[in-house]
């Protein structure tokens, strides 16, 4: 397997470049795709040297808002000055209000968001830099908060969103202006057939889980797992044996489904067969009621989604499950280590957790692709099943993963797995599986958007992230 990183990209990626969106009235970002086209032609983000961004951010973090504005904005600042400063902070404003002249407050708001975001970026810890530091931490920590995403299930054939063969590229043929529209609640009400035409692609396999899921189970068995916040909707954690009380399914799951009209909830598996055959599952009671009404008045109007079952996964426009809010504040303060695995951390509010954990708490990333918009102390890059197996193998026998593939991945004495330093400044290491000859799938290059997921009370303003290193 090849690393998709240049030997050192520190100059470019520090700081990360982030796209800001306008704020809608409810604080949610709009889900439209973003581009630098929103900028006037005389503003080119790429003209700003990374060192200038680093220096500007450093000044803001060290001296605070007032000194920063005094130094970097002229007294009678124009909109152009504000835009230039936003760019200098490493952000590209999106959907700029027009005409410029009447909307200076909008620009000030965007600048304010950029400043807030910069101030919330953590500093990497000086004492957590190496693979050994990461291994020591995992073995010593007792309250590990694990954030997971689609990447921990891709080895089971469930596509993630953004990889080249990910879900978003699979639904391109639907001709949607944005692939996320298949998870839009309003659209579901207008036309549930859109969702049911693709839902089979993300239907979870039953009774399967990956070695990475087993790694989380080992943390649980050792009493080290504070909680696993999963963005996945596949419910595979339950098959891996992760206890309900240790799990928050931040975006709901396929485990149950509810009628959008009467709210009756059924076991998710009851509608799997219909999902597989691309049929819309309907609630028997509501269907009866509808038939009875239509018998009396065949002109009666029913919404397309009347009596339709919807898996209890969180669509854009829906609130997050309440147990996210029940636990998140306490867990953020209680954890002694944060591990993020298999996630691009582009979906708020889960992506916000990383910035909200106190700065003294170490953070480790396990992911195929590096993440530039967060400051992890150590990034262990590679397929997460390989990385989890590498960690387990290094930590000793009691860490062996309870998974049928563990010994195949590691080899008899762990000889299959190697780790290489990728970038010393960013503390990135690549786990290489010598027995795996598969070509790595690149994640879509270019500008990526943060989804307009349901935003909880504690959400930070919407931010869009721009990947600044095109995948090879
Ligand atoms: P994403 O934005 O698609 O990112 C996935 C990340 O995983 C990327 O950074 C990849 O580099 C990485 N990745 C992919 N394969 C591997 C692998 N084998 N090992 C290590 N890393 C890998 O997905 P996120 O989870 O960050 O975004 C959150 C969305 C995705 C949530 O709303 C989910 O509901 C949604 N989702 C869930 C599933 C699922 O339940 N399995 C599948 C697809 C999407």
Short mmCIF file of C-alpha atoms and ligand atoms in Angstrom, two decimals:
data_model
loop_
_atom_site.label_atom_id
_atom_site.label_comp_id
_atom_site.label_asym_id
_atom_site.label_seq_id
_atom_site.Cartn_x
_atom_site.Cartn_y
_atom_site.Cartn_z
CA UNK A 1 0.00 0.00 0.00
CA UNK A 2 1.30 3.42 -0.86
CA UNK A 3 1.16 6.48 1.29
CA UNK A 4 -0.77 9.26 -0.38
CA UNK A 5 1.23 11.96 1.37
CA UNK A 6 4.18 13.91 0.28
CA UNK A 7 7.13 13.34 2.63
CA UNK A 8 6.45 16.64 4.32
CA UNK A 9 3.50 18.93 3.81
CA UNK A 10 3.79 20.82 7.02
CA UNK A 11 4.21 24.16 5.35
CA UNK A 12 0.98 23.78 3.41
CA UNK A 13 -1.28 22.10 5.87
CA UNK A 14 -0.47 24.08 8.91
CA UNK A 15 -2.73 25.87 9.22
CA UNK A 16 -5.60 24.09 7.62
CA UNK A 17 -7.74 25.97 5.16
CA UNK A 18 -11.36 26.14 5.98
CA UNK A 19 -14.35 27.40 4.11
CA UNK A 20 -16.88 29.38 6.01
CA UNK A 21 -20.50 29.49 5.07
CA UNK A 22 -23.07 32.08 5.73
CA UNK A 23 -25.12 31.46 8.77
CA UNK A 24 -28.76 30.76 8.27
CA UNK A 25 -31.22 31.88 10.87
CA UNK A 26 -31.25 28.57 12.75
CA UNK A 27 -27.49 28.41 12.85
CA UNK A 28 -27.27 25.61 10.28
CA UNK A 29 -24.95 25.75 7.32
CA UNK A 30 -26.52 25.48 3.93
CA UNK A 31 -25.73 22.20 2.26
CA UNK A 32 -24.98 23.52 -1.15
CA UNK A 33 -21.61 22.72 -2.58
CA UNK A 34 -19.01 25.34 -2.07
CA UNK A 35 -16.33 26.81 -4.20
CA UNK A 36 -13.93 29.65 -4.32
CA UNK A 37 -16.08 31.05 -7.10
CA UNK A 38 -17.94 32.84 -4.36
CA UNK A 39 -14.99 35.16 -4.09
CA UNK A 40 -14.48 38.15 -6.29
CA UNK A 41 -11.79 37.50 -8.91
CA UNK A 42 -9.34 39.84 -7.16
CA UNK A 43 -9.25 37.55 -4.13
CA UNK A 44 -7.27 34.41 -4.62
CA UNK A 45 -6.85 32.20 -1.62
CA UNK A 46 -3.89 30.45 -3.18
CA UNK A 47 -1.95 33.73 -3.27
CA UNK A 48 -1.78 33.78 0.50
CA UNK A 49 1.42 32.14 1.71
CA UNK A 50 0.83 29.47 4.37
CA UNK A 51 3.43 31.14 6.61
CA UNK A 52 1.34 34.32 6.62
CA UNK A 53 -1.71 32.35 7.69
CA UNK A 54 0.31 30.68 10.45
CA UNK A 55 1.66 34.01 11.66
CA UNK A 56 -1.77 35.70 11.55
CA UNK A 57 -3.41 32.86 13.45
CA UNK A 58 -0.60 32.82 16.01
CA UNK A 59 -1.01 36.52 16.67
CA UNK A 60 -4.74 36.14 17.19
CA UNK A 61 -4.35 33.19 19.55
CA UNK A 62 -1.65 34.92 21.57
CA UNK A 63 -2.99 38.48 21.70
CA UNK A 64 -6.76 38.18 21.50
CA UNK A 65 -9.41 39.85 19.36
CA UNK A 66 -8.84 43.51 20.12
CA UNK A 67 -5.08 43.56 19.57
CA UNK A 68 -5.60 41.41 16.49
CA UNK A 69 -8.15 43.73 14.91
CA UNK A 70 -6.07 46.78 15.78
CA UNK A 71 -3.06 45.28 14.05
CA UNK A 72 -4.67 43.73 11.00
CA UNK A 73 -7.67 45.93 10.11
CA UNK A 74 -7.39 49.61 9.12
CA UNK A 75 -9.53 51.98 11.18
CA UNK A 76 -12.05 52.55 8.41
CA UNK A 77 -12.03 48.99 7.18
CA UNK A 78 -13.78 48.22 3.94
CA UNK A 79 -15.49 44.99 3.01
CA UNK A 80 -12.46 44.12 0.90
CA UNK A 81 -10.19 44.54 3.94
CA UNK A 82 -12.42 42.20 5.91
CA UNK A 83 -12.45 39.57 3.19
CA UNK A 84 -8.68 39.78 2.88
CA UNK A 85 -8.30 39.23 6.62
CA UNK A 86 -10.64 36.24 6.56
CA UNK A 87 -8.45 34.73 3.83
CA UNK A 88 -5.35 35.57 5.82
CA UNK A 89 -6.79 33.56 8.71
CA UNK A 90 -6.96 30.56 6.38
CA UNK A 91 -10.65 30.67 5.58
CA UNK A 92 -12.51 31.13 2.34
CA UNK A 93 -15.89 32.79 2.88
CA UNK A 94 -18.69 31.08 1.04
CA UNK A 95 -21.96 32.47 -0.36
CA UNK A 96 -20.85 36.04 0.16
CA UNK A 97 -23.72 38.44 0.58
CA UNK A 98 -24.24 40.77 -2.40
CA UNK A 99 -24.23 43.62 -3.12
CA UNK A 100 -21.15 44.22 -1.04
CA UNK A 101 -21.91 47.76 -0.03
CA UNK A 102 -25.01 47.08 2.05
CA UNK A 103 -23.91 44.04 3.96
CA UNK A 104 -20.83 44.91 5.98
CA UNK A 105 -22.33 43.31 9.11
CA UNK A 106 -22.56 39.99 7.30
CA UNK A 107 -18.85 40.17 6.54
CA UNK A 108 -18.04 41.10 10.13
CA UNK A 109 -20.03 38.06 11.25
CA UNK A 110 -18.01 35.82 8.97
CA UNK A 111 -14.75 37.33 10.22
CA UNK A 112 -15.93 36.75 13.75
CA UNK A 113 -16.60 33.07 12.99
CA UNK A 114 -13.17 32.71 11.47
CA UNK A 115 -11.59 34.26 14.56
CA UNK A 116 -13.60 32.00 16.86
CA UNK A 117 -12.59 28.95 14.86
CA UNK A 118 -8.91 29.86 14.96
CA UNK A 119 -9.03 30.44 18.69
CA UNK A 120 -10.67 27.05 19.23
CA UNK A 121 -7.96 25.13 17.31
CA UNK A 122 -5.97 23.24 19.91
CA UNK A 123 -2.21 23.26 20.26
CA UNK A 124 -0.60 19.86 19.90
CA UNK A 125 0.79 18.46 23.14
CA UNK A 126 4.56 18.50 23.47
CA UNK A 127 4.72 15.14 25.23
CA UNK A 128 2.60 13.11 22.79
CA UNK A 129 4.44 12.91 19.49
CA UNK A 130 5.38 9.34 18.68
CA UNK A 131 3.78 5.97 18.08
CA UNK A 132 5.12 4.82 21.44
CA UNK A 133 3.48 7.81 23.10
CA UNK A 134 0.19 6.81 21.48
CA UNK A 135 0.55 3.17 22.54
CA UNK A 136 1.44 4.17 26.11
CA UNK A 137 -1.55 6.44 26.28
CA UNK A 138 -3.95 3.78 25.06
CA UNK A 139 -2.64 1.29 27.58
CA UNK A 140 -2.71 3.76 30.49
CA UNK A 141 -5.89 5.72 29.85
CA UNK A 142 -9.08 4.70 31.60
CA UNK A 143 -11.76 6.95 30.13
CA UNK A 144 -11.30 6.85 26.41
CA UNK A 145 -13.80 8.71 24.26
CA UNK A 146 -13.93 7.10 20.83
CA UNK A 147 -15.49 8.90 17.86
CA UNK A 148 -16.09 6.68 14.86
CA UNK A 149 -17.37 7.10 11.33
CA UNK A 150 -18.05 5.32 8.07
CA UNK A 151 -14.39 4.26 7.64
CA UNK A 152 -14.65 1.62 10.35
CA UNK A 153 -17.28 -0.27 8.33
CA UNK A 154 -15.93 0.05 4.79
CA UNK A 155 -13.99 -3.22 5.11
CA UNK A 156 -17.39 -4.94 5.37
CA UNK A 157 -18.50 -3.51 2.06
CA UNK A 158 -20.49 -0.54 3.35
CA UNK A 159 -19.33 2.48 1.35
CA UNK A 160 -18.26 5.63 3.13
CA UNK A 161 -19.46 8.95 1.74
CA UNK A 162 -16.47 10.56 0.12
CA UNK A 163 -14.05 7.95 -1.16
CA UNK A 164 -13.88 7.62 -4.93
CA UNK A 165 -16.18 4.62 -4.77
CA UNK A 166 -18.09 6.07 -1.85
CA UNK A 167 -21.80 6.62 -1.55
CA UNK A 168 -21.78 10.13 -2.99
CA UNK A 169 -20.23 9.00 -6.23
CA UNK A 170 -22.65 6.05 -6.35
CA UNK A 171 -25.69 8.33 -6.28
CA UNK A 172 -24.44 10.78 -8.88
CA UNK A 173 -26.73 9.19 -11.46
CA UNK A 174 -29.80 10.46 -9.58
CA UNK A 175 -29.05 13.92 -10.90
CA UNK A 176 -29.37 15.60 -7.51
CA UNK A 177 -27.88 19.02 -7.10
CA UNK A 178 -26.27 17.66 -3.95
CA UNK A 179 -25.97 13.94 -3.11
CA UNK A 180 -26.84 14.72 0.49
CA UNK A 181 -30.38 15.42 -0.67
CA UNK A 182 -31.17 11.72 -0.35
CA UNK A 183 -31.01 12.30 3.41
CA UNK A 184 -33.06 15.49 3.37
CA UNK A 185 -36.13 15.22 5.56
CA UNK A 186 -38.22 17.63 3.51
CA UNK A 187 -37.44 15.75 0.32
CA UNK A 188 -38.29 12.47 2.03
CA UNK A 189 -41.74 13.84 2.80
CA UNK A 190 -42.20 15.00 -0.77
CA UNK A 191 -40.85 11.82 -2.37
CA UNK A 192 -39.78 8.90 -0.17
CA UNK A 193 -39.02 6.82 -3.27
CA UNK A 194 -35.79 8.79 -3.76
CA UNK A 195 -34.40 7.53 -0.45
CA UNK A 196 -35.71 4.00 -1.01
CA UNK A 197 -34.09 3.84 -4.44
CA UNK A 198 -30.66 4.02 -2.79
CA UNK A 199 -31.20 2.84 0.80
CA UNK A 200 -30.23 -0.73 -0.14
CA UNK A 201 -26.68 0.51 -0.78
CA UNK A 202 -26.16 1.46 2.84
CA UNK A 203 -28.19 -1.34 4.41
CA UNK A 204 -25.98 -2.93 7.06
CA UNK A 205 -24.96 -6.57 6.82
CA UNK A 206 -26.32 -8.50 9.78
CA UNK A 207 -24.13 -10.05 12.48
CA UNK A 208 -20.89 -8.65 11.05
CA UNK A 209 -18.35 -6.27 12.49
CA UNK A 210 -14.81 -5.22 11.67
CA UNK A 211 -11.57 -5.67 13.62
CA UNK A 212 -11.79 -1.94 14.42
CA UNK A 213 -15.17 -2.55 16.07
CA UNK A 214 -13.48 -5.35 18.04
CA UNK A 215 -10.76 -2.96 19.16
CA UNK A 216 -13.44 -0.75 20.72
CA UNK A 217 -14.89 -3.87 22.34
CA UNK A 218 -11.45 -4.62 23.84
CA UNK A 219 -11.32 -1.08 25.26
CA UNK A 220 -14.74 -1.76 26.78
CA UNK A 221 -13.70 -5.13 28.21
CA UNK A 222 -10.65 -3.54 29.79
CA UNK A 223 -12.86 -0.89 31.41
CA UNK A 224 -11.19 1.84 29.37
CA UNK A 225 -14.05 2.92 27.15
CA UNK A 226 -15.82 6.00 28.41
CA UNK A 227 -18.14 6.00 25.41
CA UNK A 228 -18.17 5.38 21.68
CA UNK A 229 -19.84 8.19 19.74
CA UNK A 230 -20.53 6.66 16.37
CA UNK A 231 -21.77 8.60 13.38
CA UNK A 232 -22.53 5.30 11.71
CA UNK A 233 -26.06 4.22 11.17
CA UNK A 234 -25.24 0.57 10.52
CA UNK A 235 -25.60 -0.53 14.15
CA UNK A 236 -22.64 -2.91 13.76
CA UNK A 237 -21.36 -1.87 17.19
CA UNK A 238 -24.16 -3.91 18.70
CA UNK A 239 -22.99 -7.04 16.85
CA UNK A 240 -19.45 -6.40 18.10
CA UNK A 241 -20.78 -6.45 21.66
CA UNK A 242 -20.48 -2.78 22.53
CA UNK A 243 -22.96 -2.19 25.31
CA UNK A 244 -25.84 0.21 24.81
CA UNK A 245 -24.73 2.36 27.73
CA UNK A 246 -21.29 2.75 26.16
CA UNK A 247 -22.63 3.76 22.77
CA UNK A 248 -24.16 6.91 21.35
CA UNK A 249 -25.45 6.51 17.81
CA UNK A 250 -25.21 10.19 16.98
CA UNK A 251 -27.09 9.93 13.69
CA UNK A 252 -29.51 7.22 14.78
CA UNK A 253 -29.40 3.82 13.14
CA UNK A 254 -31.16 1.22 11.06
CA UNK A 255 -31.90 -0.70 14.30
CA UNK A 256 -35.44 0.68 14.35
CA UNK A 257 -37.81 2.38 11.93
CA UNK A 258 -40.80 4.62 12.57
CA UNK A 259 -43.93 5.54 10.67
CA UNK A 260 -43.62 9.20 9.70
CA UNK A 261 -47.37 9.68 10.23
CA UNK A 262 -48.38 7.87 13.44
CA UNK A 263 -44.87 7.41 14.87
CA UNK A 264 -45.25 3.69 15.59
CA UNK A 265 -41.79 2.14 15.89
CA UNK A 266 -40.81 -1.29 14.58
CA UNK A 267 -37.66 -3.36 14.62
CA UNK A 268 -35.51 -2.09 11.74
CA UNK A 269 -34.94 -5.59 10.41
CA UNK A 270 -38.69 -5.83 9.69
CA UNK A 271 -38.26 -3.48 6.73
CA UNK A 272 -34.88 -4.74 5.49
CA UNK A 273 -36.45 -7.04 2.90
CA UNK A 274 -38.41 -4.15 1.39
CA UNK A 275 -35.33 -1.92 1.45
CA UNK A 276 -33.39 -4.60 -0.40
CA UNK A 277 -36.10 -4.83 -3.06
CA UNK A 278 -36.34 -1.01 -3.29
CA UNK A 279 -39.97 -1.05 -2.16
CA UNK A 280 -41.36 1.64 0.10
CA UNK A 281 -42.31 0.07 3.44
CA UNK A 282 -45.63 1.31 4.80
CA UNK A 283 -47.38 1.23 8.14
CA UNK A 284 -50.38 -1.16 8.04
CA UNK A 285 -52.53 0.97 10.39
CA UNK A 286 -52.00 4.19 8.46
CA UNK A 287 -52.58 2.40 5.16
CA UNK A 288 -55.94 1.12 6.46
CA UNK A 289 -56.88 4.59 7.62
CA UNK A 290 -55.88 6.08 4.30
CA UNK A 291 -57.86 3.48 2.35
CA UNK A 292 -60.94 4.11 4.50
CA UNK A 293 -60.75 7.87 3.91
CA UNK A 294 -60.19 7.43 0.19
CA UNK A 295 -63.20 5.16 0.00
CA UNK A 296 -65.35 8.03 1.21
CA UNK A 297 -63.57 10.78 -0.67
CA UNK A 298 -61.21 9.79 -3.45
CA UNK A 299 -60.13 13.44 -3.90
CA UNK A 300 -58.69 13.57 -0.40
CA UNK A 301 -55.04 14.70 -0.52
CA UNK A 302 -52.37 12.60 1.15
CA UNK A 303 -48.69 13.50 1.20
CA UNK A 304 -46.50 10.99 -0.62
CA UNK A 305 -44.94 10.03 2.69
CA UNK A 306 -48.26 9.34 4.46
CA UNK A 307 -47.85 6.14 6.47
CA UNK A 308 -44.34 5.47 5.20
CA UNK A 309 -41.76 3.89 7.47
CA UNK A 310 -38.46 5.71 7.74
CA UNK A 311 -35.43 4.05 9.35
CA UNK A 312 -34.57 5.93 12.54
CA UNK A 313 -31.47 7.46 11.02
CA UNK A 314 -31.08 11.19 11.46
CA UNK A 315 -31.80 13.11 8.28
CA UNK A 316 -30.66 16.63 7.57
CA UNK A 317 -33.28 18.75 9.24
CA UNK A 318 -33.86 16.39 12.18
CA UNK A 319 -32.69 16.69 15.77
CA UNK A 320 -29.93 14.44 17.01
CA UNK A 321 -31.02 11.59 19.31
CA UNK A 322 -31.44 12.84 22.85
CA UNK A 323 -28.76 10.58 24.33
CA UNK A 324 -26.15 12.58 22.40
CA UNK A 325 -27.10 15.64 24.41
CA UNK A 326 -27.58 13.58 27.58
CA UNK A 327 -23.93 12.55 27.64
CA UNK A 328 -21.74 14.75 25.51
CA UNK A 329 -21.04 17.61 27.89
CA UNK A 330 -20.05 15.33 30.78
CA UNK A 331 -18.03 12.98 28.59
CA UNK A 332 -16.04 15.83 27.09
CA UNK A 333 -14.98 16.90 30.57
CA UNK A 334 -14.43 13.39 31.90
CA UNK A 335 -12.40 11.70 29.17
CA UNK A 336 -8.66 11.17 29.49
CA UNK A 337 -8.00 10.34 25.82
CA UNK A 338 -9.82 11.01 22.56
CA UNK A 339 -9.52 8.59 19.65
CA UNK A 340 -11.15 9.42 16.31
CA UNK A 341 -11.36 6.57 13.83
CA UNK A 342 -12.63 6.24 10.27
CA UNK A 343 -14.15 9.67 10.07
CA UNK A 344 -13.44 12.76 8.00
CA UNK A 345 -14.79 14.90 10.87
CA UNK A 346 -16.79 17.06 8.51
CA UNK A 347 -20.21 16.63 10.04
CA UNK A 348 -21.22 18.88 12.90
CA UNK A 349 -21.92 18.64 15.76
CA UNK A 350 -19.86 15.45 16.13
CA UNK A 351 -16.90 17.15 14.45
CA UNK A 352 -17.15 19.89 17.08
CA UNK A 353 -16.34 17.44 19.88
CA UNK A 354 -12.66 17.46 18.90
CA UNK A 355 -12.38 21.19 19.58
CA UNK A 356 -14.42 21.04 22.76
CA UNK A 357 -12.41 18.42 24.60
CA UNK A 358 -10.06 20.28 27.00
CA UNK A 359 -6.73 21.04 25.37
CA UNK A 360 -4.75 18.99 27.90
CA UNK A 361 -6.51 15.78 26.80
CA UNK A 362 -4.46 13.92 24.18
CA UNK A 363 -6.02 13.18 20.81
CA UNK A 364 -5.18 10.33 18.45
CA UNK A 365 -6.44 9.82 14.91
CA UNK A 366 -6.83 6.45 13.22
CA UNK A 367 -7.84 7.03 9.61
CA UNK A 368 -7.01 6.18 6.03
CA UNK A 369 -6.60 9.85 5.15
CA UNK A 370 -5.01 12.55 7.26
CA UNK A 371 -7.24 15.26 8.67
CA UNK A 372 -5.89 18.72 8.24
CA UNK A 373 -8.52 20.80 9.95
CA UNK A 374 -7.91 19.35 13.42
CA UNK A 375 -4.70 19.15 15.42
CA UNK A 376 -4.23 15.55 16.53
CA UNK A 377 -1.23 14.77 18.70
CA UNK A 378 -0.55 11.59 16.76
CA UNK A 379 -2.18 10.41 13.51
CA UNK A 380 -1.98 6.69 12.77
CA UNK A 381 -2.86 6.52 9.11
CA UNK A 382 -3.92 3.45 7.18
CA UNK A 383 -6.86 1.07 7.05
CA UNK A 384 -8.28 1.18 10.54
CA UNK A 385 -8.44 -2.63 10.80
CA UNK A 386 -4.68 -2.68 10.18
CA UNK A 387 -4.03 0.16 12.61
CA UNK A 388 -6.20 -1.42 15.32
CA UNK A 389 -4.48 -4.77 14.79
CA UNK A 390 -1.07 -3.08 14.90
CA UNK A 391 -1.92 -1.41 18.22
CA UNK A 392 -3.37 -4.61 19.68
CA UNK A 393 -0.36 -6.63 18.60
CA UNK A 394 2.08 -4.12 20.09
CA UNK A 395 0.23 -3.90 23.39
CA UNK A 396 0.44 -7.61 24.05
CA UNK A 397 -1.63 -10.75 24.18
CA UNK A 398 -4.37 -9.46 26.43
CA UNK A 399 -5.19 -6.97 23.69
CA UNK A 400 -5.73 -9.58 20.96
CA UNK A 401 -8.78 -8.59 18.99
CA UNK A 402 -11.73 -10.94 19.32
CA UNK A 403 -12.14 -11.07 15.56
CA UNK A 404 -11.68 -13.88 13.08
CA UNK A 405 -9.40 -11.76 10.85
CA UNK A 406 -7.03 -10.52 13.56
CA UNK A 407 -4.28 -13.10 13.14
CA UNK A 408 -4.51 -12.97 9.33
CA UNK A 409 -4.03 -9.21 9.41
CA UNK A 410 -1.09 -9.25 11.80
CA UNK A 411 0.59 -12.44 10.56
CA UNK A 412 1.74 -15.06 13.04
CA UNK A 413 4.13 -12.77 14.90
CA UNK A 414 2.88 -9.42 13.77
CA UNK A 415 5.26 -9.50 10.82
CA UNK A 416 2.64 -8.25 8.31
CA UNK A 417 2.32 -4.81 9.83
CA UNK A 418 4.88 -2.06 9.70
CA UNK A 419 4.70 1.57 10.65
CA UNK A 420 6.48 4.45 8.94
CA UNK A 421 6.89 8.08 9.82
CA UNK A 422 5.13 10.27 7.24
CA UNK A 423 5.46 13.78 8.64
CA UNK A 424 7.37 14.64 11.76
CA UNK A 425 5.75 18.04 12.30
CA UNK A 426 2.23 16.76 11.86
CA UNK A 427 3.15 13.57 13.78
CA UNK A 428 1.69 11.38 11.08
CA UNK A 429 2.56 7.69 10.82
CA UNK A 430 1.42 5.21 8.22
CA UNK A 431 0.60 1.60 9.07
CA UNK A 432 1.44 -0.59 6.13
CA UNK A 433 0.13 -4.11 5.72
CA UNK A 434 2.71 -5.94 3.64
CA UNK A 435 0.27 -8.77 2.96
CA UNK A 436 -2.28 -6.39 1.47
CA UNK A 437 -1.67 -5.68 -2.17
CA UNK A 438 -4.90 -3.76 -2.75
CA UNK A 439 -4.51 -0.28 -4.20
CA UNK A 440 -5.60 2.46 -1.88
CA UNK A 441 -8.81 4.25 -2.81
CA UNK A 442 -8.34 7.98 -2.82
CA UNK A 443 -10.82 10.24 -1.16
CA UNK A 444 -12.30 12.83 -3.49
CA UNK A 445 -9.88 15.67 -3.82
CA UNK A 446 -10.77 19.33 -3.83
CA UNK A 447 -13.22 21.23 -1.76
CA UNK A 448 -15.31 19.20 0.59
CA UNK A 449 -18.30 20.46 2.44
CA UNK A 450 -19.40 19.90 5.94
CA UNK A 451 -22.84 18.47 5.96
CA UNK A 452 -25.85 20.33 7.13
CA UNK A 453 -26.56 17.76 9.79
CA UNK A 454 -28.98 18.45 12.53
CA UNK A 455 -27.27 20.92 14.75
CA UNK A 456 -27.60 20.58 18.49
CA UNK A 457 -27.69 23.34 21.05
CA UNK A 458 -23.97 23.15 21.51
CA UNK A 459 -23.05 23.39 17.87
CA UNK A 460 -20.40 25.81 16.73
CA UNK A 461 -21.11 28.00 13.73
CA UNK A 462 -21.19 26.11 10.45
CA UNK A 463 -17.85 25.70 8.84
CA UNK A 464 -16.82 24.04 5.66
CA UNK A 465 -13.50 22.35 5.33
CA UNK A 466 -11.32 22.41 2.30
CA UNK A 467 -8.85 19.65 1.78
CA UNK A 468 -5.65 21.28 0.80
CA UNK A 469 -3.72 18.29 -0.41
CA UNK A 470 -5.20 16.61 -3.45
CA UNK A 471 -5.26 12.86 -2.92
CA UNK A 472 -2.95 10.98 -5.25
P1 LIG B 1 -16.95 10.19 5.52
O1 LIG B 1 -17.05 11.66 5.46
O2 LIG B 1 -17.30 9.39 4.32
O3 LIG B 1 -15.44 9.88 5.91
C1 LIG B 1 -14.97 8.57 6.03
C2 LIG B 1 -13.52 8.64 6.45
O4 LIG B 1 -13.12 7.32 6.68
C3 LIG B 1 -12.61 9.25 5.38
O5 LIG B 1 -11.76 10.20 5.99
C4 LIG B 1 -11.79 8.06 4.89
O6 LIG B 1 -10.45 8.42 4.69
C5 LIG B 1 -11.87 7.11 6.06
N1 LIG B 1 -11.84 5.71 5.68
C6 LIG B 1 -12.50 5.08 4.69
N2 LIG B 1 -12.23 3.77 4.71
C7 LIG B 1 -11.36 3.59 5.75
C8 LIG B 1 -10.71 2.46 6.29
N3 LIG B 1 -10.89 1.23 5.81
N4 LIG B 1 -9.90 2.66 7.35
C9 LIG B 1 -9.69 3.88 7.86
N5 LIG B 1 -10.28 4.98 7.40
C10 LIG B 1 -11.12 4.82 6.36
O7 LIG B 1 -17.77 9.60 6.74
P2 LIG B 1 -17.97 10.17 8.21
O8 LIG B 1 -18.34 9.03 9.04
O9 LIG B 1 -16.87 11.04 8.65
O10 LIG B 1 -19.19 11.13 8.00
C11 LIG B 1 -20.27 11.03 8.80
C12 LIG B 1 -21.50 10.61 8.04
C13 LIG B 1 -21.24 9.38 7.21
C14 LIG B 1 -22.52 10.19 9.02
O11 LIG B 1 -23.64 11.00 8.88
C15 LIG B 1 -22.85 8.72 8.73
O12 LIG B 1 -24.18 8.44 8.97
C16 LIG B 1 -22.51 8.55 7.32
N6 LIG B 1 -22.24 7.19 6.83
C17 LIG B 1 -22.37 6.11 7.62
C18 LIG B 1 -22.12 4.84 7.12
C19 LIG B 1 -22.28 3.65 8.01
O13 LIG B 1 -23.11 3.67 8.89
N7 LIG B 1 -21.47 2.63 7.83
C20 LIG B 1 -21.74 4.69 5.79
C21 LIG B 1 -21.62 5.84 4.99
C22 LIG B 1 -21.87 7.09 5.53
#
